[in-house]
C-alpha cells in the first residue's frame, strides 16, 4: 500500500501523458509501416501493411534528403547564433538595474510572445525585394538590392534571422535568471585576486552558467530541428525547395497529399535523429562535468 | 483512509472528464433537425444570406459553417476519420476524386429522380464532368471558375496592339514588346505556384496529358514544347523570374509593370476594387490559341456527406442551390460564375463585358484530370518547372524526370 501510494498521486498526470503523448507516438509508429491514405482513413480494411517500404522511399526521396540538409544548415548556423546573441544581451541587460534596462528586457522579450503568422507577414514586407525596408536601407547606402527570399541560400539565412529574432527573448530570460542566481561573493573574491571584467566573465560567469547554457542548447537544438512556422508562412519551402525543413516536408506529405504512412515514417526518422542528438549532448555534458569535478 | 481514496478517484475522474470534453465534437451536440452546411473561403460568409431564403421557402433551419480554404482539407480529413460531419459539404472540384474514393460522399442518383434540377444536363459539360465517377453522380456543380487573359488596353495600344493577343506567337510577341518598355517592366505574369497552368498550356498544344492506357505523356513533344514555350517568357525577360512580392494593384495599375496576366473571375472584382483608377483601361479576353485555347475549369461542387444525419433536407438544399435564380443571386453576392446553363441566358451575364468573356471561355474549358493523385502530380510539376525556369535545367531532361515521377506516384497509390 505505502509503496503504491505515490503512483496514485501521479496517476492523473500519467494517464494524460499516456493518452495524449505516448499513445499517439505508438500509433504513428504503427502507421509508418502501412500505406494508409484518405481511403484507408474512411475504411480501415483497406490499410495494408507494407513493412519498411515507407522508410525506404522516404530515405531515397531527393526532397527529403534536401530538407535534411536544410535543417542541418538551420541548426548549425542558428543554434550557436541564438546562444551567443541571447547570452550577450542577457549580460548587457544584467549590467545595471536601471529602469531603462528593464524596458530593454521587455523589448527583447516581445517577439517571442507575438503571433508567428502576424510576425511573418510583417517580415515578408520588410524582405520585399521592391519596396521592403531592408532593401530601402541598402539603397540609401548605395548598395545593391538583396533578393532576401528569392535566392536559395539567402532565403535560408533570411529565415534564420527572423527565427533568431524570435528566439532571443525566451533564452535571454533563462540566462538572466541564471545570471542573477550567481552569488556576488564570487565576483568580490575574483576582484580581490585582481581579475578584470573579462577574466571575471570567462572564469566566473560562464562556468557558473554551464547548466543554463546546456539547457538552452538542448531546447534550442530540438526547436530548430523542428523548424516549421517560418518557412511554412514565408516561403512555403521555396525557392527550389531550399528552405523546406524536415518538419515542413512531413506536414506537406501528411496533410496536403494525405500520405499519412509516408509522413509518419519521415517523422519517425526526425524523432530518432532528435533523440540521438540529445543523447550525444547529454554525454558531452556529463564528460565535462566529470572533468570539472 | 477511505475518504482520501475517494477524493483521489474523484480528481482523476474530473481530470479525465475535462480532458475528454476537449475532444468532443461540438457540432454533434447541435439539434439533428438543423441542416449543417460546410462552405469554404471568403464567399462562404455570404452563404447565410441565401440560406435565409431557403429557410423561408422550406422551413428547414440551416447552419452554415464557413471554413477558410487553408484549413478545409484538414477539417474534411478529420470528418472522414471520425465518421461524423456536416450534411452538405462544399467540395473543390480537384478534391472530388479523393473524397469519392474514400466513400465520403453520397451517391446522388436517387436524388436526381426526385429533383429535376440536379440532373447533369442542366450544367456546363465541364462542370458536370467533375461530379461523375464510374457512371455515378456524387455532387452537383455549384460555381465554376475558368481562366482568361486580363490585359491593359491602353498599354497594349501604346505598344501597337489594338486587340488582345489571339495566338501563342502573338502572345509572346506582345509580351516581349511590353517588357522592352524599360528595366523592371514585364509583359505577362506566369505564376509558378499556379498548379493548373502548365497542364492547361499543354492541352492547348494538343497534348492529352495521359494516353489511352492512362500512361503519362509529359515527356512527349507536345507537352515538352508547351513547357519550352512557357519557359521562353522567363528567359527573354517577358515574365518576372523571381516573385516580385507585389499584388495586383501594384503590378496592374498605373504604368502596369505587368500589363497581362491569366486568372479567374474573382480577379474582376479585385481589380475593380483595388485599382479603380484604371477603370475602362483594361479588359478580359479568351486565351490565345495554339492548337486550341482550352482553359482549365475549376470551381466548387456541393455534395451530400455520407456521415451526415439529414439526407432528405440535404437534397432539398441542393435543389435550391441549383436553381438558375439562386445561382444568379449567388453571382451577385460573390462574383462566382453560375454552372447552370440557363443562368447564362440572363441579361446581366450575357451583356456584361467581363462575364461574357468568361461565358465564351467556359465552352472551351476542361477540368484537370479527375484522379486522386492529381494534387501530388501538380505539386511535382511545379517543382520540376521551377527547376527549369529558375534553376536553368534542360526542359527535355526535366520533363523526362517529371514523367518518371508521375509513373511512381501512380504506381504507389
XYZ file of C-alpha atoms in Angstrom:
706
model
C 0.000 0.000 0.000
C 2.617 2.501 1.081
C 4.746 1.834 -1.917
C 1.870 2.216 -4.299
C 0.511 5.484 -2.914
C 2.889 7.791 -4.833
C 1.780 6.222 -8.102
C -1.762 7.018 -7.251
C -0.842 10.656 -6.794
C 0.835 10.918 -10.144
C -1.721 8.776 -11.914
C -3.825 11.659 -13.332
C -0.739 13.178 -14.926
C 0.466 9.778 -16.017
C -2.862 8.909 -17.604
C -2.918 12.134 -19.576
C 0.664 11.583 -20.665
C -0.116 8.076 -21.859
C -3.293 9.121 -23.636
C -2.025 12.225 -25.379
C 1.707 11.650 -25.749
C 2.744 8.012 -25.677
C -0.329 6.536 -27.337
C -0.163 8.820 -30.416
C 3.545 8.045 -30.770
C 2.815 4.329 -30.789
C 0.029 4.826 -33.322
C 2.292 6.916 -35.544
C 4.904 4.181 -35.324
C 2.391 1.559 -36.446
C 1.070 3.835 -39.204
C 4.571 4.309 -40.582
C 4.556 0.657 -41.662
C 1.268 0.931 -43.567
C 0.075 2.571 -46.766
C -2.758 4.443 -45.037
C -4.208 7.355 -47.013
C -7.595 9.025 -47.137
C -9.298 5.853 -48.346
C -7.737 3.882 -45.511
C -8.876 6.513 -43.041
C -12.501 6.049 -44.059
C -12.336 2.269 -44.298
C -9.748 0.583 -42.118
C -9.952 -2.700 -44.027
C -8.190 -1.008 -46.944
C -4.994 -0.357 -44.975
C -2.137 -2.647 -45.960
C 0.957 -3.484 -44.006
C 3.924 -2.692 -46.245
C 6.859 -3.145 -43.882
C 9.811 -0.853 -44.356
C 8.652 0.402 -47.770
C 7.848 3.915 -46.478
C 11.227 4.232 -44.820
C 12.990 3.067 -47.969
C 11.050 5.507 -50.135
C 11.417 8.472 -47.828
C 15.165 7.942 -47.492
C 15.531 7.909 -51.270
C 13.253 10.932 -51.768
C 15.541 13.727 -53.052
C 13.371 16.385 -51.411
C 13.586 14.648 -48.050
C 17.365 14.479 -48.342
C 17.430 18.125 -49.318
C 15.223 19.011 -46.352
C 17.676 17.211 -44.033
C 20.469 19.327 -45.483
C 18.407 22.489 -44.990
C 17.531 21.567 -41.420
C 21.206 20.933 -40.614
C 22.002 24.338 -42.123
C 19.408 25.932 -39.822
C 20.712 24.079 -36.773
C 24.420 24.617 -37.386
C 24.065 28.339 -38.017
C 21.016 29.059 -35.888
C 21.793 27.364 -32.568
C 25.192 28.999 -31.881
C 23.764 32.343 -33.001
C 20.831 32.056 -30.594
C 23.117 31.172 -27.694
C 25.665 33.899 -28.391
C 23.070 36.608 -29.007
C 20.782 35.782 -26.090
C 23.714 35.366 -23.696
C 25.248 38.614 -24.896
C 22.015 40.512 -24.470
C 21.385 38.935 -21.067
C 24.857 40.032 -19.919
C 24.249 43.559 -21.151
C 20.839 43.815 -19.534
C 22.241 42.397 -16.306
C 24.768 45.207 -16.289
C 22.534 47.559 -14.394
C 19.261 47.623 -12.515
C 18.223 50.952 -14.011
C 14.659 51.319 -15.323
C 15.807 51.631 -18.914
C 17.362 48.154 -18.758
C 14.096 46.661 -17.540
C 12.484 48.289 -20.527
C 15.036 46.600 -22.809
C 14.138 43.285 -21.236
C 10.562 43.877 -22.339
C 11.623 44.878 -25.843
C 13.704 41.781 -26.408
C 11.015 39.528 -24.984
C 8.156 40.891 -27.094
C 8.992 38.980 -30.306
C 8.620 35.629 -28.576
C 5.090 36.330 -27.410
C 3.743 37.745 -30.666
C 1.934 35.514 -33.110
C 4.252 33.856 -35.653
C 1.942 34.346 -38.587
C 1.498 38.046 -37.911
C 5.235 38.452 -37.466
C 5.962 36.519 -40.643
C 3.583 38.690 -42.648
C 5.247 41.858 -41.388
C 8.692 40.457 -42.089
C 7.773 39.424 -45.595
C 7.054 43.116 -46.202
C 10.431 44.032 -44.713
C 12.040 41.460 -47.014
C 10.068 42.598 -50.056
C 12.550 42.973 -52.927
C 10.862 46.030 -54.471
C 9.906 48.286 -51.597
C 10.919 46.402 -48.464
C 12.558 48.363 -45.673
C 15.800 46.364 -45.800
C 16.437 46.980 -49.468
C 15.477 50.628 -48.994
C 18.112 50.986 -46.266
C 20.658 49.297 -48.534
C 19.792 51.691 -51.360
C 20.478 54.652 -49.038
C 23.990 53.281 -48.649
C 24.239 52.801 -52.431
C 24.338 49.045 -52.004
C 22.592 46.735 -54.471
C 19.245 45.173 -53.513
C 19.442 41.738 -51.887
C 16.991 39.024 -53.063
C 16.068 38.185 -49.450
C 13.594 35.398 -50.114
C 14.291 34.743 -53.804
C 17.819 33.341 -53.729
C 18.100 29.739 -52.432
C 20.910 30.397 -49.932
C 19.967 33.906 -48.869
C 16.379 32.772 -48.260
C 17.633 30.271 -45.678
C 19.650 32.972 -43.944
C 16.703 35.393 -44.016
C 14.561 32.798 -42.238
C 17.313 32.235 -39.676
C 17.481 35.975 -38.965
C 13.743 36.059 -38.359
C 13.772 32.952 -36.163
C 16.789 34.254 -34.238
C 14.979 37.499 -33.531
C 12.063 35.446 -32.195
C 14.151 33.012 -30.164
C 16.286 35.543 -28.282
C 13.571 36.578 -25.821
C 12.864 33.304 -24.023
C 16.509 32.245 -23.863
C 17.558 35.676 -22.650
C 15.149 35.341 -19.717
C 16.638 31.942 -18.831
C 20.154 33.363 -18.926
C 19.103 36.394 -16.893
C 17.631 34.189 -14.200
C 20.808 32.115 -14.079
C 22.985 35.239 -14.015
C 21.085 36.680 -11.110
C 21.489 33.385 -9.260
C 25.291 33.745 -9.160
C 26.329 34.856 -5.651
C 28.063 38.225 -5.542
C 30.779 36.787 -3.305
C 32.422 35.051 -6.228
C 32.925 38.341 -8.024
C 34.202 40.012 -4.886
C 36.713 37.210 -4.397
C 37.782 37.475 -8.031
C 38.201 41.235 -7.740
C 40.366 40.772 -4.650
C 42.543 38.462 -6.731
C 42.865 41.245 -9.275
C 40.656 39.801 -12.022
C 39.454 42.327 -14.591
C 35.990 42.316 -16.103
C 36.914 39.939 -18.931
C 38.581 37.485 -16.532
C 35.513 37.625 -14.309
C 33.311 36.829 -17.304
C 35.348 33.893 -18.593
C 36.354 32.429 -15.231
C 33.328 33.063 -13.067
C 30.208 33.855 -15.072
C 30.436 31.448 -17.996
C 31.457 28.368 -15.946
C 28.648 29.021 -13.499
C 26.211 29.383 -16.369
C 27.161 25.945 -17.677
C 23.843 24.348 -16.836
C 21.848 27.231 -18.230
C 23.871 27.092 -21.444
C 23.370 23.346 -21.636
C 19.647 23.682 -21.126
C 19.356 26.395 -23.754
C 21.482 24.410 -26.211
C 19.334 21.291 -25.903
C 15.984 23.061 -26.124
C 17.104 25.355 -28.942
C 18.574 22.475 -30.891
C 15.336 20.485 -30.612
C 13.398 23.578 -31.596
C 15.494 24.189 -34.692
C 15.370 20.555 -35.737
C 11.594 21.011 -35.826
C 11.835 24.375 -37.620
C 8.455 24.847 -39.284
C 6.436 28.040 -38.937
C 8.778 30.497 -40.624
C 9.308 28.574 -43.891
C 5.660 27.480 -43.875
C 4.322 31.024 -43.768
C 7.021 32.958 -45.581
C 8.422 30.810 -48.381
C 6.335 27.601 -48.471
C 9.669 25.791 -48.742
C 10.760 27.568 -51.930
C 12.629 28.727 -53.950
C 13.755 25.391 -55.375
C 12.966 23.633 -52.054
C 15.878 25.441 -50.485
C 14.004 26.366 -47.318
C 11.981 23.157 -46.884
C 12.686 21.785 -43.420
C 12.067 18.191 -42.397
C 9.014 19.256 -40.411
C 7.581 21.109 -43.412
C 8.240 18.076 -45.617
C 6.309 15.901 -43.163
C 3.420 18.360 -42.999
C 3.176 18.564 -46.780
C 3.052 14.823 -47.304
C 0.749 14.177 -44.396
C -1.806 16.914 -44.696
C -1.609 18.201 -48.246
C -1.111 14.903 -50.037
C -2.806 12.641 -47.445
C 0.149 10.234 -47.438
C -0.067 9.539 -43.733
C 2.155 6.463 -43.655
C 4.881 8.193 -45.625
C 4.728 11.271 -43.385
C 4.763 9.107 -40.249
C 7.917 7.372 -41.492
C 9.522 10.771 -42.075
C 8.521 11.979 -38.627
C 9.981 8.867 -37.029
C 13.295 9.443 -38.702
C 13.236 13.009 -37.331
C 12.184 11.704 -33.905
C 15.099 9.250 -33.786
C 17.548 11.897 -35.008
C 16.436 14.289 -32.262
C 16.807 11.592 -29.598
C 20.293 10.644 -30.804
C 21.472 14.258 -30.939
C 20.090 14.946 -27.465
C 21.737 11.835 -26.004
C 25.037 12.867 -27.547
C 24.686 16.298 -25.954
C 23.995 14.767 -22.556
C 27.043 12.516 -22.940
C 29.270 15.501 -23.751
C 27.836 17.451 -20.830
C 28.490 14.533 -18.446
C 32.061 14.231 -19.592
C 32.594 17.927 -18.996
C 31.171 17.846 -15.517
C 33.306 14.772 -14.719
C 36.495 16.579 -15.600
C 35.376 19.663 -13.701
C 34.640 17.809 -10.513
C -8.102 6.495 4.545
C -11.164 5.625 2.595
C -12.026 9.286 2.203
C -8.615 10.048 0.748
C -9.130 7.352 -1.842
C -12.453 8.685 -2.912
C -11.080 12.204 -3.223
C -8.237 10.926 -5.358
C -10.590 8.940 -7.518
C -12.774 11.977 -7.901
C -9.863 14.137 -9.062
C -8.863 11.504 -11.542
C -12.330 11.239 -12.966
C -12.611 15.007 -13.150
C -9.278 15.454 -14.912
C -10.177 12.785 -17.404
C -13.603 14.270 -17.860
C -12.170 17.680 -18.640
C -9.613 16.157 -20.977
C -12.206 14.156 -22.860
C -14.647 17.030 -23.117
C -11.967 18.810 -25.082
C -12.015 16.140 -27.772
C -15.772 16.036 -28.232
C -17.091 17.473 -31.447
C -19.377 20.326 -30.553
C -21.184 20.022 -33.893
C -22.672 16.713 -32.834
C -24.370 18.357 -29.927
C -26.391 20.534 -32.289
C -30.008 19.715 -32.936
C -30.240 16.973 -35.563
C -33.137 18.822 -37.194
C -30.802 21.585 -38.263
C -29.161 21.191 -41.653
C -25.413 21.596 -41.261
C -23.584 23.069 -44.227
C -19.834 23.455 -44.534
C -18.684 26.045 -47.014
C -15.212 27.322 -47.714
C -13.368 30.535 -48.320
C -14.431 34.147 -48.147
C -17.522 33.574 -50.212
C -18.879 31.223 -47.540
C -19.600 34.267 -45.402
C -22.232 35.301 -47.933
C -23.950 31.926 -47.906
C -26.107 32.558 -44.826
C -27.946 35.218 -46.879
C -29.048 32.580 -49.369
C -29.688 30.088 -46.592
C -32.186 32.516 -45.050
C -34.269 32.422 -48.222
C -34.114 28.657 -48.219
C -35.334 28.673 -44.618
C -38.226 30.908 -45.592
C -39.223 28.642 -48.508
C -38.979 25.320 -46.737
C -38.972 25.949 -43.010
C -35.780 23.905 -42.695
C -33.238 25.512 -40.403
C -29.744 25.826 -41.875
C -26.494 26.299 -40.023
C -23.644 27.432 -42.247
C -20.100 26.982 -41.079
C -17.506 28.964 -43.010
C -14.076 27.307 -43.142
C -11.000 29.003 -44.594
C -9.695 27.151 -47.671
C -6.353 26.617 -45.954
C -7.966 24.534 -43.182
C -10.694 22.936 -45.222
C -8.780 19.854 -46.307
C -7.640 19.100 -42.737
C -11.136 19.615 -41.436
C -12.633 17.247 -44.018
C -9.978 14.642 -43.204
C -10.992 14.802 -39.557
C -14.636 14.450 -40.520
C -13.890 11.349 -42.601
C -11.700 9.832 -39.880
C -14.289 10.375 -37.154
C -17.155 9.426 -39.470
C -19.188 12.430 -38.451
C -19.667 15.737 -40.126
C -21.988 18.095 -41.926
C -24.996 17.205 -44.073
C -23.983 19.252 -47.093
C -20.408 20.000 -47.931
C -18.738 22.215 -50.481
C -16.085 20.351 -52.460
C -13.340 21.919 -54.523
C -13.533 20.161 -57.896
C -9.973 18.835 -57.593
C -10.798 17.187 -54.269
C -13.703 15.202 -55.658
C -11.770 12.059 -56.695
C -10.050 11.788 -53.338
C -13.201 12.005 -51.257
C -15.245 9.882 -53.639
C -12.573 7.176 -53.376
C -12.762 7.461 -49.595
C -16.510 6.858 -49.823
C -17.272 10.085 -48.006
C -19.870 11.360 -50.464
C -23.373 10.105 -51.037
C -24.309 8.773 -54.477
C -26.855 11.292 -55.755
C -28.684 9.107 -58.303
C -31.694 8.617 -56.055
C -31.915 12.394 -55.579
C -31.868 13.206 -59.295
C -35.036 11.121 -59.740
C -36.753 13.328 -57.198
C -35.367 16.728 -58.138
C -35.067 17.546 -61.842
C -32.799 20.498 -61.056
C -29.961 18.179 -60.087
C -29.681 16.451 -63.461
C -26.290 16.744 -65.124
C -27.616 18.084 -68.411
C -28.597 21.376 -66.777
C -24.983 22.248 -66.130
C -21.993 23.069 -68.288
C -20.379 19.871 -69.525
C -17.014 20.618 -67.990
C -18.572 21.248 -64.590
C -20.808 18.187 -64.759
C -17.761 16.048 -65.553
C -16.262 16.836 -62.160
C -19.206 15.211 -60.381
C -19.302 11.860 -62.188
C -17.199 8.865 -61.248
C -17.828 5.320 -62.525
C -21.165 6.412 -64.026
C -22.404 7.650 -60.697
C -23.003 11.249 -59.646
C -21.584 12.357 -56.352
C -22.256 16.089 -56.332
C -23.898 18.973 -58.146
C -21.810 21.769 -59.659
C -22.214 24.962 -57.687
C -19.986 27.606 -59.175
C -17.331 27.498 -61.843
C -14.033 29.133 -62.340
C -12.183 29.322 -65.580
C -9.079 31.209 -66.595
C -8.997 34.074 -69.080
C -6.488 36.705 -70.114
C -6.585 40.061 -68.306
C -4.846 42.895 -70.141
C -4.391 46.672 -70.105
C -5.941 48.021 -73.291
C -4.176 51.409 -73.088
C -0.688 49.953 -72.581
C -1.142 47.434 -75.373
C -2.341 50.197 -77.677
C 0.791 52.201 -76.950
C 2.820 49.160 -77.940
C 0.886 48.994 -81.203
C -1.804 46.420 -80.464
C -5.441 47.400 -80.503
C -6.651 43.906 -79.610
C -5.765 41.123 -77.223
C -3.232 38.531 -78.491
C -5.085 35.768 -80.306
C -2.378 33.186 -80.810
C 0.588 31.852 -78.912
C 3.008 33.569 -81.276
C 1.241 36.861 -80.875
C 1.179 36.495 -77.087
C 4.916 36.040 -76.866
C 5.498 38.863 -79.379
C 3.313 41.308 -77.402
C 4.850 40.254 -74.090
C 8.367 40.791 -75.402
C 7.497 44.220 -76.771
C 5.894 45.246 -73.470
C 8.913 44.099 -71.461
C 11.140 46.242 -73.690
C 9.499 49.347 -72.211
C 12.315 49.547 -69.675
C 14.017 47.982 -66.686
C 11.731 46.142 -64.281
C 8.967 46.119 -66.873
C 7.379 42.862 -67.937
C 4.807 41.647 -70.400
C 2.969 38.676 -68.907
C 2.789 37.230 -65.424
C 3.254 33.475 -65.247
C 2.576 32.206 -61.763
C 4.923 29.320 -60.957
C 2.732 28.371 -57.998
C -0.413 28.015 -60.092
C -0.904 24.298 -60.401
C -3.180 24.075 -63.414
C -1.302 26.479 -65.669
C 1.245 24.070 -67.163
C -1.347 21.402 -67.887
C -3.595 23.998 -69.468
C -0.868 25.133 -71.871
C -0.002 21.506 -72.587
C -3.568 20.872 -73.659
C -3.551 23.975 -75.823
C -0.601 22.457 -77.642
C -2.624 19.296 -78.258
C -1.093 17.172 -75.509
C -3.583 14.779 -73.883
C -1.608 14.585 -70.542
C -2.393 10.871 -70.271
C -2.560 8.438 -73.199
C -5.255 5.837 -73.797
C -3.545 3.366 -71.471
C -3.516 6.039 -68.730
C 0.228 6.425 -69.012
C 1.545 9.972 -68.561
C 2.891 11.648 -71.717
C 4.639 14.613 -70.133
C 7.948 13.832 -71.826
C 6.456 13.700 -75.331
C 6.903 16.507 -77.816
C 3.577 18.371 -77.487
C 3.886 18.770 -73.725
C 7.626 19.457 -73.725
C 7.135 22.128 -76.384
C 4.487 23.857 -74.293
C 6.849 23.898 -71.300
C 9.594 25.358 -73.507
C 7.118 27.966 -74.658
C 6.259 28.959 -71.078
C 9.929 28.934 -70.166
C 10.758 31.306 -73.037
C 8.783 34.080 -71.289
C 11.059 33.819 -68.262
C 14.242 33.520 -70.276
C 13.700 36.536 -72.538
C 12.568 38.726 -69.666
C 8.873 38.920 -70.582
C 7.875 37.371 -67.273
C 9.426 38.063 -63.846
C 11.629 35.141 -62.768
C 11.596 35.871 -59.073
C 8.454 36.726 -57.172
C 8.135 40.477 -57.048
C 6.236 40.480 -53.797
C 3.659 42.820 -55.285
C -0.081 42.463 -55.504
C -2.290 43.130 -58.448
C -2.921 46.785 -57.592
C 0.798 47.417 -57.897
C 1.552 45.331 -60.976
C -1.567 46.049 -62.997
C -2.353 49.639 -62.030
C -0.543 52.817 -63.030
C 2.120 52.198 -65.671
C 1.471 48.457 -65.272
C 4.736 46.668 -64.511
C 2.910 43.570 -65.708
C 0.104 44.531 -68.100
C -1.116 40.982 -68.822
C -1.951 38.044 -66.588
C -4.053 34.915 -66.660
C -6.521 34.429 -63.852
C -10.060 33.625 -62.803
C -13.343 35.509 -62.288
C -12.524 36.672 -58.764
C -9.894 38.991 -60.223
C -12.568 41.058 -61.953
C -13.823 42.260 -58.600
C -10.300 42.507 -57.174
C -9.146 44.772 -59.995
C -12.316 46.880 -59.871
C -11.988 47.341 -56.111
C -8.259 47.821 -55.675
C -7.314 49.773 -58.815
C -10.349 51.897 -59.664
C -8.139 54.481 -61.436
C -7.654 52.184 -64.451
C -11.391 51.824 -64.968
C -12.066 51.461 -68.701
C -8.405 50.868 -69.474
C -8.443 47.129 -69.066
C -10.360 44.176 -70.414
C -10.546 40.414 -70.401
C -10.142 38.158 -73.422
C -10.360 34.457 -74.177
C -6.991 32.740 -74.010
C -4.678 32.890 -77.057
C -4.811 29.684 -79.074
C -2.262 27.221 -80.395
C -3.991 24.005 -81.487
C -6.915 25.179 -79.371
C -7.420 27.594 -76.492
C -8.672 25.186 -73.846
C -8.746 26.775 -70.426
C -8.781 24.990 -67.110
C -12.074 24.584 -65.339
C -12.309 24.585 -61.591
C -14.758 25.766 -59.033
C -16.734 24.004 -56.407
C -19.466 21.418 -56.113
C -21.986 20.675 -53.419
C -22.164 17.138 -52.105
C -24.161 15.232 -49.523
C -21.809 13.935 -46.853
C -22.160 10.232 -46.164
C -21.913 10.638 -42.388
C -24.480 13.450 -42.173
C -27.823 12.836 -40.468
C -30.205 14.897 -42.544
C -30.075 13.423 -46.031
C -33.583 14.374 -47.198
C -33.245 18.016 -46.304
C -29.759 17.990 -47.833
C -31.345 17.027 -51.155
C -33.769 19.937 -50.910
C -30.886 22.301 -50.201
C -29.005 21.056 -53.269
C -32.141 21.538 -55.348
C -32.471 25.109 -54.091
C -28.845 25.897 -54.836
C -29.138 24.533 -58.387
C -31.993 26.825 -59.407
C -30.926 29.387 -62.013
C -32.312 32.248 -59.868
C -30.321 31.157 -56.829
C -27.177 30.877 -58.896
C -27.654 34.388 -60.255
C -28.172 35.742 -56.762
C -25.016 33.940 -55.681
C -23.135 35.576 -58.530
C -24.341 38.992 -57.367
C -23.123 38.265 -53.856
C -19.752 36.739 -54.646
C -18.879 37.168 -58.364
C -18.775 33.381 -58.795
C -19.760 32.034 -62.189
C -23.003 30.046 -62.336
C -22.742 26.455 -63.538
C -26.378 26.154 -64.585
C -26.569 26.852 -68.299
C -29.944 28.555 -68.006
C -28.473 31.276 -65.788
C -26.322 32.425 -68.678
C -29.393 33.399 -70.671
C -29.916 36.211 -68.181
C -29.027 39.722 -69.404
C -26.698 40.546 -66.516
C -24.404 37.778 -67.692
C -24.983 37.995 -71.430
C -24.347 41.745 -71.678
C -21.619 42.260 -69.088
C -18.312 42.761 -70.963
C -16.372 40.729 -68.402
C -18.779 37.893 -67.754
C -19.445 37.496 -71.461
C -15.796 36.532 -71.945
C -15.940 34.010 -69.124
C -19.049 32.519 -70.654
C -17.282 32.155 -74.006
C -14.251 30.584 -72.356
C -16.407 28.171 -70.333
C -17.481 26.489 -73.548
C -13.785 25.785 -74.102
C -12.655 24.633 -70.696
C -11.700 21.263 -69.288
C -11.314 20.217 -65.666
C -7.939 18.886 -64.555
C -7.558 15.079 -64.664
C -10.015 13.683 -62.143
C -7.780 11.267 -60.283
C -6.966 11.218 -56.558
C -3.256 11.561 -57.318
C -3.650 14.830 -59.213
C -2.672 17.056 -56.300
C 0.625 15.213 -55.927
C 1.256 15.288 -59.679
C 0.584 19.019 -59.764
C 2.994 19.604 -56.888
C 5.646 17.569 -58.690
C 5.042 19.553 -61.867
C 5.542 22.874 -60.080
C 8.807 21.635 -58.567
C 10.147 20.441 -61.914
C 9.018 23.574 -63.702
C 10.771 25.710 -61.091
C 13.983 23.779 -61.800
C 13.599 24.772 -65.453
C 12.754 28.454 -65.306
C 14.673 29.343 -62.179
C 17.312 26.631 -61.942
C 18.072 26.624 -65.671
C 17.622 22.865 -66.123
C 17.176 21.356 -69.590
C 13.491 21.148 -70.491
C 13.547 17.658 -72.018
C 15.647 16.159 -69.170
C 13.481 17.701 -66.506
C 10.272 16.537 -68.187
C 11.692 13.003 -68.514
C 12.273 13.205 -64.792
C 8.764 14.539 -64.158
C 7.217 11.785 -66.261
C 9.125 9.197 -64.249
C 7.913 10.782 -61.010
C 4.311 10.672 -62.205
C 4.717 6.987 -63.007
C 5.940 6.298 -59.468
C 3.121 8.362 -57.962
C 0.539 6.414 -59.963
C 2.132 3.073 -59.123
C 2.446 3.796 -55.417
C -1.164 4.662 -54.883
